[in-house]
Amino acid sequence: MSKIKSKILGDMPSEEFKKYGYQLIDWVADYLDNIESNPVLAQVKPGDIKSQLPKEAPRNNESFDEMIEDLNRIIMPGITHWNHPNFMAYFNSTSSGPGILGELLAAAINANGMVWKSNPSGTELEETVLHWFLDMIGLPQNYFGVVYDTASVSSMHAIAAAREHTGLDIRSKGLSGLPKLILYCTEHSHSSIDKGALTLGIGLDGIRKIPTDENFAMIPEKLADAIKGDRAKGSVPFCVVATIGTTSSTAVDPVEEIAKICEREKTWLHVDSAYAGVTAMLPEMKSYFKGMEKADSIVINPHKWLFVPVDFSILYTRKPEILKRAFSLTPEYLKTTEETAINYMDYGIQLGRRFRAIKFWFVLRYFGVEGLKERLGEHLRLAKLFAGWVDENPNFERLAPVYFGTICFRAIPNNILSENELNILNEKLLDSINKSGKLFLVHTKLNGKFTIRVVISGLRMEERHVKLAWEIINSELVKLISS
Ligand SMILES: *Cc1c(COP(=O)(O)O)cnc(C)c1O
């Protein structure tokens, strides 16, 4: 009796695990080999997937064969394929073989790195790969790194450290009764900065959007004026967020000049380079990152453009003791005696943390630094090529400089004149491109203009995909203006 019971309880038997494990590895390999046979953007309507799923969890166990069948039949048609080489929307992020295998191991080992001893290898591997990456992007080794899930969360922690840095003991007393704290960024900063400020009680009124120049970059003189004005009113300027590679147009705020102002004003400088930061690995890109080494904190997302599966965002800070002071609290059961070891729980709001370092370690070792640089270099080359096609074609107009792998443009066929008509036309164009299923793009608004964005950063993108994208855009435009 007890023998039978032990068979029913407990985990999937290892024979079965191996059988389906091998089957799923084959599934993944075939999926990636044939990725281009799928429509890039899921061609489904809201509710289509849910309506095919049971209303309740299964009462009794089901076979793995059925699960794989439902995966193929119900789930896969509702997938937007981020790994597809014609996924050129948002900031693309693609996974890679070594990254996928790293995720598999992280789930299998499932060590929760709250404190050093709850996952010593995880803690020390994280420290090690984050030090490697500092070298790779040319930052000094005095930065402390910590991995969070997303840039939004990394930046929220940076703003919390900036708040702690004021010395107003907000940690103990909270914000009430204090002068107003002010954070500075631009209208092109990522919405996660506003969300972080909201979360931390700064309030939307505590965020100043500094004016930008014709290339959408922060104007340092305007920042200096705003800080001065706020001080005169008795407010406390506590944090400046500069972006290297904004989300709309990949604009680059002049970090070196902004850093000088922050130094003078004793204000925390956070650099958001979630998307573009990985390109600091390339010598020809160094000029965009001038002054970054003066930042108090920096966020870079290897899950965006370094082929690490989501999620993997790095926050670096030169002042880890302040980040720690903002968050550390140690209940009795988590007290440790390993004084010299890092307990990552001290550097953020979460206690439990996944063993994320393993997938980054695999990606860095499998491709090597040179291999990663070559891949990024090719994306930058393809982006320049695409920008050239836009510039040469009188039916199109480029709307922002191309610094990285993103091209912002719109159609301007000569029979349409008003800005409003152009906006409507470009919106229609984008819609028909995405409905084709062959290419997926998103838009932004720049100076009120409906702007189409092409992002080239996928691991599987080759010149033929970029050519195909350009052909699709042109043929959809022809269809639209001749209809
Ligand atoms: C993508 C992006 C973010 C947000 O990244 P998540 O990891 O999705 O939170 C923040 N800032 C910039 C500049 C980005 O490009």
Coordinates of C-alpha atoms and ligand atoms in Angstrom, one line a residue:
M1 CA 0.0 0.0 0.0
S2 CA 2.6 2.5 1.1
K3 CA 4.7 1.5 -2.0
I4 CA 1.8 2.4 -4.4
K5 CA 1.2 5.7 -2.6
S6 CA 4.8 6.8 -2.9
K7 CA 4.4 6.2 -6.6
I8 CA 1.4 8.4 -6.9
L9 CA 2.7 11.3 -4.8
G10 CA 6.0 13.0 -5.5
D11 CA 7.3 14.3 -8.8
M12 CA 7.0 13.2 -12.4
P13 CA 9.1 9.9 -12.6
S14 CA 12.5 10.6 -14.2
E15 CA 11.8 8.2 -17.1
E16 CA 8.8 10.3 -18.1
F17 CA 10.7 13.5 -17.5
K18 CA 13.5 12.4 -19.8
K19 CA 11.0 11.3 -22.5
Y20 CA 9.1 14.6 -22.6
G21 CA 12.2 16.6 -21.9
Y22 CA 13.9 15.3 -25.0
Q23 CA 10.7 15.8 -26.9
L24 CA 10.5 19.4 -25.8
I25 CA 14.1 20.1 -26.6
D26 CA 13.3 18.9 -30.1
W27 CA 10.2 21.1 -30.1
V28 CA 12.3 24.1 -29.2
A29 CA 14.9 23.5 -31.8
D30 CA 12.2 22.9 -34.5
Y31 CA 10.3 26.0 -33.3
L32 CA 13.4 28.2 -33.7
D33 CA 14.4 26.6 -37.0
N34 CA 11.0 27.2 -38.5
I35 CA 10.2 30.5 -36.7
E36 CA 9.7 32.4 -40.0
S37 CA 6.7 30.2 -40.9
N38 CA 4.7 31.9 -38.2
P39 CA 2.9 35.3 -38.5
V40 CA 5.1 37.7 -36.4
L41 CA 2.2 39.3 -34.7
A42 CA -0.4 36.9 -33.3
Q43 CA -3.5 37.1 -35.5
V44 CA -6.0 36.7 -32.8
K45 CA -8.7 38.8 -31.0
P46 CA -9.0 39.3 -27.3
G47 CA -10.7 36.3 -25.7
D48 CA -9.9 33.9 -28.6
I49 CA -7.4 31.9 -26.5
K50 CA -9.3 32.0 -23.2
S51 CA -12.5 30.7 -24.8
Q52 CA -10.7 27.5 -25.8
L53 CA -9.4 26.9 -22.3
P54 CA -11.3 25.0 -19.6
K55 CA -13.0 27.1 -16.9
E56 CA -11.6 25.0 -14.1
A57 CA -8.3 23.3 -13.3
P58 CA -8.3 19.6 -14.1
R59 CA -9.6 17.5 -11.2
N60 CA -7.4 14.5 -12.0
N61 CA -4.0 14.2 -13.6
E62 CA -3.7 14.6 -17.4
S63 CA -1.2 13.2 -19.8
F64 CA 1.8 15.2 -20.9
D65 CA 0.9 14.3 -24.5
E66 CA -2.4 16.1 -24.2
M67 CA -0.6 19.2 -22.8
I68 CA 1.8 19.3 -25.7
E69 CA -1.1 18.9 -28.1
D70 CA -3.0 21.8 -26.5
L71 CA 0.2 23.9 -26.5
N72 CA 0.4 23.5 -30.3
R73 CA -3.3 23.8 -31.0
I74 CA -4.4 26.5 -28.5
I75 CA -1.4 28.4 -27.2
M76 CA 0.9 28.8 -30.2
P77 CA -1.6 30.6 -32.4
G78 CA -1.8 33.3 -29.7
I79 CA 1.9 33.9 -29.6
T80 CA 3.5 37.0 -30.9
H81 CA 6.9 35.7 -32.0
W82 CA 9.6 37.8 -30.4
N83 CA 12.2 35.5 -31.8
H84 CA 11.0 36.1 -35.4
P85 CA 13.6 38.0 -37.4
N86 CA 10.9 40.3 -38.7
F87 CA 9.8 41.3 -35.2
M88 CA 11.1 44.9 -35.3
A89 CA 8.7 46.3 -32.8
Y90 CA 9.3 47.9 -29.3
F91 CA 12.8 47.1 -28.4
N92 CA 13.1 43.6 -29.6
S93 CA 14.5 40.9 -27.3
T94 CA 15.4 37.5 -28.5
S95 CA 16.4 34.4 -26.7
S96 CA 19.3 32.2 -27.6
G97 CA 20.2 28.5 -27.3
P98 CA 22.6 29.0 -24.3
G99 CA 20.1 31.4 -22.7
I100 CA 17.3 28.9 -23.0
L101 CA 19.4 26.1 -21.6
G102 CA 20.5 28.4 -18.7
E103 CA 16.8 29.0 -17.9
L104 CA 16.2 25.2 -17.8
L105 CA 19.0 24.7 -15.3
A106 CA 17.8 27.7 -13.2
A107 CA 14.4 26.1 -12.9
A108 CA 15.8 22.6 -12.2
I109 CA 18.2 23.8 -9.5
N110 CA 15.6 26.2 -8.2
A111 CA 17.9 27.7 -5.6
N112 CA 16.5 30.8 -4.0
G113 CA 19.2 33.4 -3.5
M114 CA 17.8 35.4 -0.6
V115 CA 21.1 35.3 1.4
W116 CA 24.5 34.0 0.4
K117 CA 24.1 30.7 2.1
S118 CA 20.7 30.0 0.5
N119 CA 22.5 30.0 -2.9
P120 CA 26.3 30.5 -2.5
S121 CA 27.1 29.7 -6.2
G122 CA 24.2 31.8 -7.4
T123 CA 25.4 34.8 -5.4
E124 CA 29.0 34.5 -6.4
L125 CA 28.3 33.8 -10.0
E126 CA 26.1 36.9 -10.1
E127 CA 28.9 39.0 -8.6
T128 CA 31.4 37.5 -11.1
V129 CA 29.4 37.9 -14.3
L130 CA 28.4 41.5 -13.3
H131 CA 32.1 42.3 -12.8
W132 CA 32.9 40.8 -16.3
F133 CA 30.2 42.9 -17.8
L134 CA 31.6 46.1 -16.2
D135 CA 34.9 45.4 -18.0
M136 CA 33.1 44.6 -21.3
I137 CA 31.3 48.0 -21.3
G138 CA 34.3 49.9 -20.0
L139 CA 33.0 50.9 -16.6
P140 CA 35.3 50.9 -13.6
Q141 CA 35.3 48.0 -11.2
N142 CA 34.0 50.1 -8.3
Y143 CA 30.4 49.6 -9.4
F144 CA 28.4 47.1 -7.5
G145 CA 25.9 45.2 -9.5
V146 CA 22.6 43.5 -8.8
V147 CA 20.2 41.8 -11.1
Y148 CA 16.5 42.6 -11.0
D149 CA 13.7 41.4 -13.3
T150 CA 13.2 44.6 -15.4
A151 CA 14.6 48.0 -16.0
S152 CA 11.5 49.4 -14.4
V153 CA 12.3 47.7 -11.1
S154 CA 16.0 48.6 -11.4
S155 CA 15.2 52.3 -11.9
M156 CA 12.7 52.2 -9.0
H157 CA 15.5 51.0 -6.7
A158 CA 17.9 53.6 -8.1
I159 CA 15.3 56.3 -7.2
A160 CA 14.9 54.8 -3.8
A161 CA 18.7 55.0 -3.3
A162 CA 18.6 58.7 -4.4
R163 CA 15.8 59.4 -1.9
E164 CA 17.9 57.7 0.9
H165 CA 20.9 59.8 -0.3
T166 CA 19.2 63.0 0.7
G167 CA 20.0 62.2 4.3
L168 CA 16.5 63.2 5.4
D169 CA 16.0 59.8 7.1
I170 CA 12.9 59.0 5.0
R171 CA 13.5 55.4 5.8
S172 CA 12.5 56.0 9.4
K173 CA 10.2 59.0 9.2
G174 CA 8.5 58.7 5.8
L175 CA 7.8 61.7 3.6
S176 CA 5.2 63.7 5.5
G177 CA 6.3 67.1 6.8
L178 CA 9.4 67.2 4.5
P179 CA 10.0 69.8 1.8
K180 CA 9.1 68.6 -1.6
L181 CA 11.5 66.2 -3.3
I182 CA 12.1 66.8 -7.0
L183 CA 13.2 64.4 -9.7
Y184 CA 14.4 65.6 -13.2
C185 CA 14.1 63.8 -16.5
T186 CA 12.6 64.6 -19.9
E187 CA 9.4 63.9 -21.7
H188 CA 11.4 61.2 -23.6
S189 CA 12.4 59.4 -20.4
H190 CA 10.8 56.0 -20.0
S191 CA 7.4 55.9 -18.2
S192 CA 9.1 53.6 -15.7
I193 CA 10.8 56.6 -14.2
D194 CA 7.5 58.2 -13.5
K195 CA 6.2 54.9 -12.1
G196 CA 9.2 54.6 -9.8
A197 CA 8.7 58.1 -8.6
L198 CA 5.0 57.4 -8.0
T199 CA 5.7 54.3 -6.1
L200 CA 8.2 56.1 -3.8
G201 CA 5.8 58.9 -2.9
I202 CA 7.5 61.6 -5.0
G203 CA 4.2 62.2 -6.8
L204 CA 3.8 63.3 -10.4
D205 CA 4.1 66.9 -9.2
G206 CA 7.6 66.1 -8.0
I207 CA 8.8 65.2 -11.5
R208 CA 10.2 68.0 -13.7
K209 CA 10.4 67.3 -17.4
I210 CA 13.4 69.3 -18.7
P211 CA 13.1 70.7 -22.2
T212 CA 14.9 68.8 -25.0
D213 CA 16.8 70.0 -28.2
E214 CA 16.0 69.2 -31.8
N215 CA 17.4 65.7 -31.3
F216 CA 15.2 65.0 -28.3
A217 CA 18.1 65.2 -25.8
M218 CA 18.0 67.0 -22.5
I219 CA 19.3 70.6 -22.5
P220 CA 21.7 70.8 -19.5
E221 CA 21.3 74.6 -19.1
K222 CA 17.6 74.1 -18.6
L223 CA 18.3 71.4 -16.0
A224 CA 20.6 73.7 -14.1
D225 CA 18.0 76.5 -14.2
A226 CA 15.2 74.2 -13.0
I227 CA 17.3 72.9 -10.0
K228 CA 18.1 76.5 -9.1
G229 CA 14.5 77.5 -9.3
D230 CA 13.3 74.6 -7.2
R231 CA 16.0 75.2 -4.5
A232 CA 14.8 78.9 -4.3
K233 CA 11.3 77.6 -3.6
G234 CA 12.6 75.4 -0.7
S235 CA 12.2 72.1 -2.6
V236 CA 14.9 69.4 -2.5
P237 CA 16.3 68.4 -6.0
F238 CA 17.3 64.8 -5.2
C239 CA 17.6 62.9 -8.5
V240 CA 18.4 63.4 -12.2
V241 CA 17.6 60.6 -14.7
A242 CA 19.5 60.8 -17.9
T243 CA 18.8 58.4 -20.7
I244 CA 21.3 57.0 -23.2
G245 CA 19.0 55.6 -25.9
T246 CA 15.4 56.8 -25.2
T247 CA 12.5 54.6 -25.9
S248 CA 10.8 56.7 -28.6
S249 CA 13.7 57.8 -30.7
T250 CA 16.9 56.5 -29.0
A251 CA 18.0 60.0 -28.1
V252 CA 21.1 60.5 -26.0
D253 CA 21.1 62.9 -23.1
P254 CA 24.5 64.7 -22.7
V255 CA 25.5 62.7 -19.6
E256 CA 28.9 64.3 -19.2
E257 CA 27.5 67.8 -18.8
I258 CA 24.5 66.6 -16.7
A259 CA 27.0 64.8 -14.4
K260 CA 28.8 68.1 -13.8
I261 CA 25.6 69.7 -12.7
C262 CA 24.7 66.8 -10.5
E263 CA 28.1 66.8 -8.8
R264 CA 27.8 70.5 -8.1
E265 CA 24.3 70.2 -6.8
K266 CA 25.0 66.9 -4.9
T267 CA 22.1 65.3 -6.7
W268 CA 22.0 61.6 -7.5
L269 CA 22.5 60.8 -11.2
H270 CA 20.8 57.7 -12.6
V271 CA 21.5 56.7 -16.2
D272 CA 18.9 54.7 -17.9
S273 CA 20.5 52.8 -20.8
A274 CA 18.2 49.8 -20.6
Y275 CA 18.2 49.3 -24.4
A276 CA 21.4 50.9 -25.7
G277 CA 23.8 50.1 -22.9
V278 CA 25.1 46.9 -24.3
T279 CA 26.5 48.7 -27.3
A280 CA 29.1 50.4 -25.0
M281 CA 31.0 47.2 -25.7
L282 CA 31.9 48.6 -29.1
P283 CA 34.8 51.0 -29.4
E284 CA 33.0 53.0 -32.1
M285 CA 30.1 53.6 -29.8
K286 CA 32.0 55.0 -26.8
S287 CA 31.2 58.6 -27.6
Y288 CA 27.5 58.1 -26.7
F289 CA 28.4 56.9 -23.3
K290 CA 30.7 59.8 -22.3
G291 CA 30.3 60.6 -18.6
M292 CA 28.4 57.4 -17.8
E293 CA 31.2 56.5 -15.4
K294 CA 30.2 59.5 -13.3
A295 CA 26.7 58.2 -12.7
D296 CA 25.6 57.1 -9.2
S297 CA 23.6 54.3 -10.8
I298 CA 23.1 52.8 -14.2
V299 CA 20.5 50.4 -15.6
I300 CA 21.3 48.1 -18.6
N301 CA 19.1 45.2 -19.8
P302 CA 20.9 42.2 -21.3
H303 CA 17.5 40.8 -21.9
K304 CA 16.9 43.4 -24.5
W305 CA 19.8 43.3 -26.9
L306 CA 22.2 40.6 -25.6
F307 CA 20.2 37.5 -26.3
V308 CA 19.5 36.6 -22.7
P309 CA 15.8 35.5 -22.3
V310 CA 13.6 37.8 -20.2
D311 CA 14.0 38.6 -17.5
F312 CA 17.5 40.1 -16.8
S313 CA 18.1 43.7 -15.9
I314 CA 21.3 44.9 -14.3
L315 CA 21.5 47.9 -11.9
Y316 CA 25.0 49.1 -11.2
T317 CA 25.7 51.6 -8.4
R318 CA 28.8 53.3 -7.0
K319 CA 27.1 53.7 -3.7
P320 CA 25.8 50.2 -2.7
E321 CA 25.9 51.2 1.0
I322 CA 23.1 53.7 0.2
L323 CA 21.0 51.3 -1.8
K324 CA 21.5 48.9 1.1
R325 CA 20.5 51.5 3.7
A326 CA 17.3 52.2 1.7
F327 CA 16.2 48.6 2.0
S328 CA 17.9 46.3 4.5
L329 CA 16.0 44.9 7.3
T330 CA 16.9 41.5 8.7
P331 CA 14.4 39.4 10.6
E332 CA 15.8 36.9 13.0
Y333 CA 15.5 33.8 10.7
L334 CA 17.6 35.6 8.0
K335 CA 20.4 36.7 10.2
T336 CA 23.7 35.3 8.9
T337 CA 27.2 35.0 10.2
E338 CA 28.9 35.3 6.9
E339 CA 29.9 38.9 7.3
T340 CA 31.9 39.3 4.2
A341 CA 29.4 37.7 1.8
I342 CA 26.7 39.5 -0.2
N343 CA 23.2 38.9 0.8
Y344 CA 21.3 40.2 -2.2
M345 CA 18.0 40.5 -0.2
D346 CA 19.6 43.6 1.3
Y347 CA 19.6 45.5 -2.0
G348 CA 15.9 45.6 -2.8
I349 CA 12.3 44.9 -1.9
Q350 CA 12.2 41.3 -2.9
L351 CA 13.4 38.6 -0.6
G352 CA 13.4 35.5 -2.9
R353 CA 15.3 35.7 -6.2
R354 CA 15.7 33.4 -9.1
F355 CA 19.1 32.0 -10.1
R356 CA 19.3 34.3 -13.1
A357 CA 23.1 34.6 -13.3
I358 CA 23.4 31.2 -14.9
K359 CA 21.8 32.1 -18.2
F360 CA 23.9 35.2 -18.5
W361 CA 27.0 33.2 -17.7
F362 CA 26.1 30.7 -20.5
V363 CA 25.4 33.4 -23.0
L364 CA 28.7 35.2 -22.3
R365 CA 30.7 32.0 -22.5
Y366 CA 29.0 30.5 -25.5
F367 CA 29.2 33.5 -27.8
G368 CA 32.3 35.1 -26.1
V369 CA 32.8 38.9 -25.9
E370 CA 34.0 39.1 -29.5
G371 CA 31.1 37.0 -30.8
L372 CA 28.6 39.4 -29.0
K373 CA 30.4 42.4 -30.4
E374 CA 30.2 41.1 -33.9
R375 CA 26.5 40.5 -33.6
L376 CA 25.8 44.0 -32.3
G377 CA 28.1 45.5 -34.9
E378 CA 26.1 43.7 -37.7
H379 CA 22.8 45.1 -36.3
L380 CA 24.3 48.6 -36.3
R381 CA 25.4 48.1 -39.9
L382 CA 21.9 46.9 -40.9
A383 CA 20.3 49.9 -39.2
K384 CA 22.5 52.3 -41.2
L385 CA 21.7 50.5 -44.4
F386 CA 17.9 50.8 -43.6
A387 CA 18.3 54.4 -42.7
G388 CA 20.0 55.0 -46.1
W389 CA 17.0 53.5 -48.0
V390 CA 14.6 55.8 -46.1
D391 CA 16.8 58.8 -46.8
E392 CA 17.1 58.0 -50.6
N393 CA 13.3 57.5 -51.1
P394 CA 11.2 60.6 -51.7
N395 CA 8.1 58.8 -50.4
F396 CA 9.6 58.7 -46.9
E397 CA 11.2 61.0 -44.3
R398 CA 13.4 60.2 -41.4
L399 CA 12.3 61.8 -38.1
A400 CA 15.3 61.2 -35.8
P401 CA 19.0 60.5 -35.9
V402 CA 20.0 56.8 -36.1
Y403 CA 22.5 56.3 -33.3
F404 CA 21.8 52.6 -32.5
G405 CA 19.6 50.0 -34.2
T406 CA 16.4 52.0 -34.3
I407 CA 15.1 54.0 -37.3
C408 CA 12.2 56.5 -36.9
F409 CA 10.5 57.6 -40.1
R410 CA 7.2 58.2 -41.8
A411 CA 5.7 58.1 -45.2
I412 CA 5.2 61.4 -47.0
P413 CA 3.8 60.7 -50.4
N414 CA 3.6 64.0 -52.3
N415 CA -0.2 64.1 -52.8
I416 CA -0.9 64.4 -49.1
L417 CA -0.1 67.7 -47.5
S418 CA -1.6 68.3 -44.1
E419 CA 0.0 67.0 -40.9
N420 CA -3.3 65.5 -39.9
E421 CA -3.7 63.6 -43.1
L422 CA -0.1 62.4 -42.8
N423 CA -0.8 61.1 -39.3
I424 CA -3.9 59.2 -40.5
L425 CA -2.0 57.8 -43.5
N426 CA 0.9 56.5 -41.4
E427 CA -1.4 55.0 -38.8
K428 CA -3.2 53.1 -41.6
L429 CA 0.2 52.1 -43.1
L430 CA 1.3 50.6 -39.8
D431 CA -1.9 48.8 -39.3
S432 CA -1.7 47.2 -42.7
I433 CA 1.9 46.2 -42.2
N434 CA 1.1 44.5 -39.0
K435 CA -2.0 42.8 -40.4
S436 CA 0.2 41.2 -43.1
G437 CA 1.7 39.0 -40.4
K438 CA 5.1 39.3 -42.2
L439 CA 6.5 42.1 -40.2
F440 CA 5.6 43.7 -36.8
L441 CA 6.4 47.4 -36.0
V442 CA 5.1 49.9 -33.5
H443 CA 4.9 53.6 -33.6
T444 CA 5.7 56.6 -31.5
K445 CA 4.9 60.3 -31.7
L446 CA 7.7 62.8 -32.3
N447 CA 6.8 66.5 -32.4
G448 CA 3.2 65.4 -32.9
K449 CA 4.1 63.3 -35.9
F450 CA 2.9 59.7 -36.1
T451 CA 6.3 58.0 -36.4
I452 CA 7.0 54.4 -37.5
R453 CA 9.9 52.7 -35.7
V454 CA 12.0 49.9 -37.1
V455 CA 14.2 48.2 -34.5
I456 CA 17.1 45.9 -35.6
S457 CA 18.4 43.9 -32.6
G458 CA 17.2 40.3 -33.1
L459 CA 19.7 37.5 -32.9
R460 CA 18.2 35.9 -36.1
M461 CA 18.1 39.1 -38.2
E462 CA 20.0 39.1 -41.4
E463 CA 20.2 41.5 -44.3
R464 CA 17.4 39.7 -46.2
H465 CA 15.0 40.3 -43.3
V466 CA 15.8 44.0 -43.3
K467 CA 15.3 44.1 -47.1
L468 CA 12.0 42.2 -46.8
A469 CA 10.8 44.7 -44.1
W470 CA 11.6 47.6 -46.5
E471 CA 9.7 45.8 -49.4
I472 CA 6.7 45.2 -47.2
I473 CA 6.6 48.8 -46.0
N474 CA 6.8 50.1 -49.6
S475 CA 4.3 47.7 -51.1
E476 CA 1.7 48.4 -48.3
L477 CA 2.2 52.1 -48.9
V478 CA 1.6 51.7 -52.7
K479 CA -1.6 49.7 -51.9
L480 CA -2.8 52.4 -49.6
I481 CA -2.2 55.4 -51.9
S482 CA -3.6 53.6 -54.9
S483 CA -6.8 52.4 -53.2
Ligands
LIG1 C1 12.8 49.1 -22.2 C2 13.2 50.3 -21.5 C3 12.7 50.4 -20.1 C4 11.8 49.4 -19.5 O1 12.3 48.1 -19.5 P1 11.7 46.9 -18.7 O2 12.8 46.0 -18.5 O3 10.6 46.4 -19.6 O4 11.1 47.5 -17.4 C5 13.2 51.5 -19.4 N1 14.0 52.4 -20.0 C6 14.4 52.3 -21.3 C7 15.3 53.4 -21.8 C8 14.0 51.3 -22.0 O5 14.4 51.2 -23.3

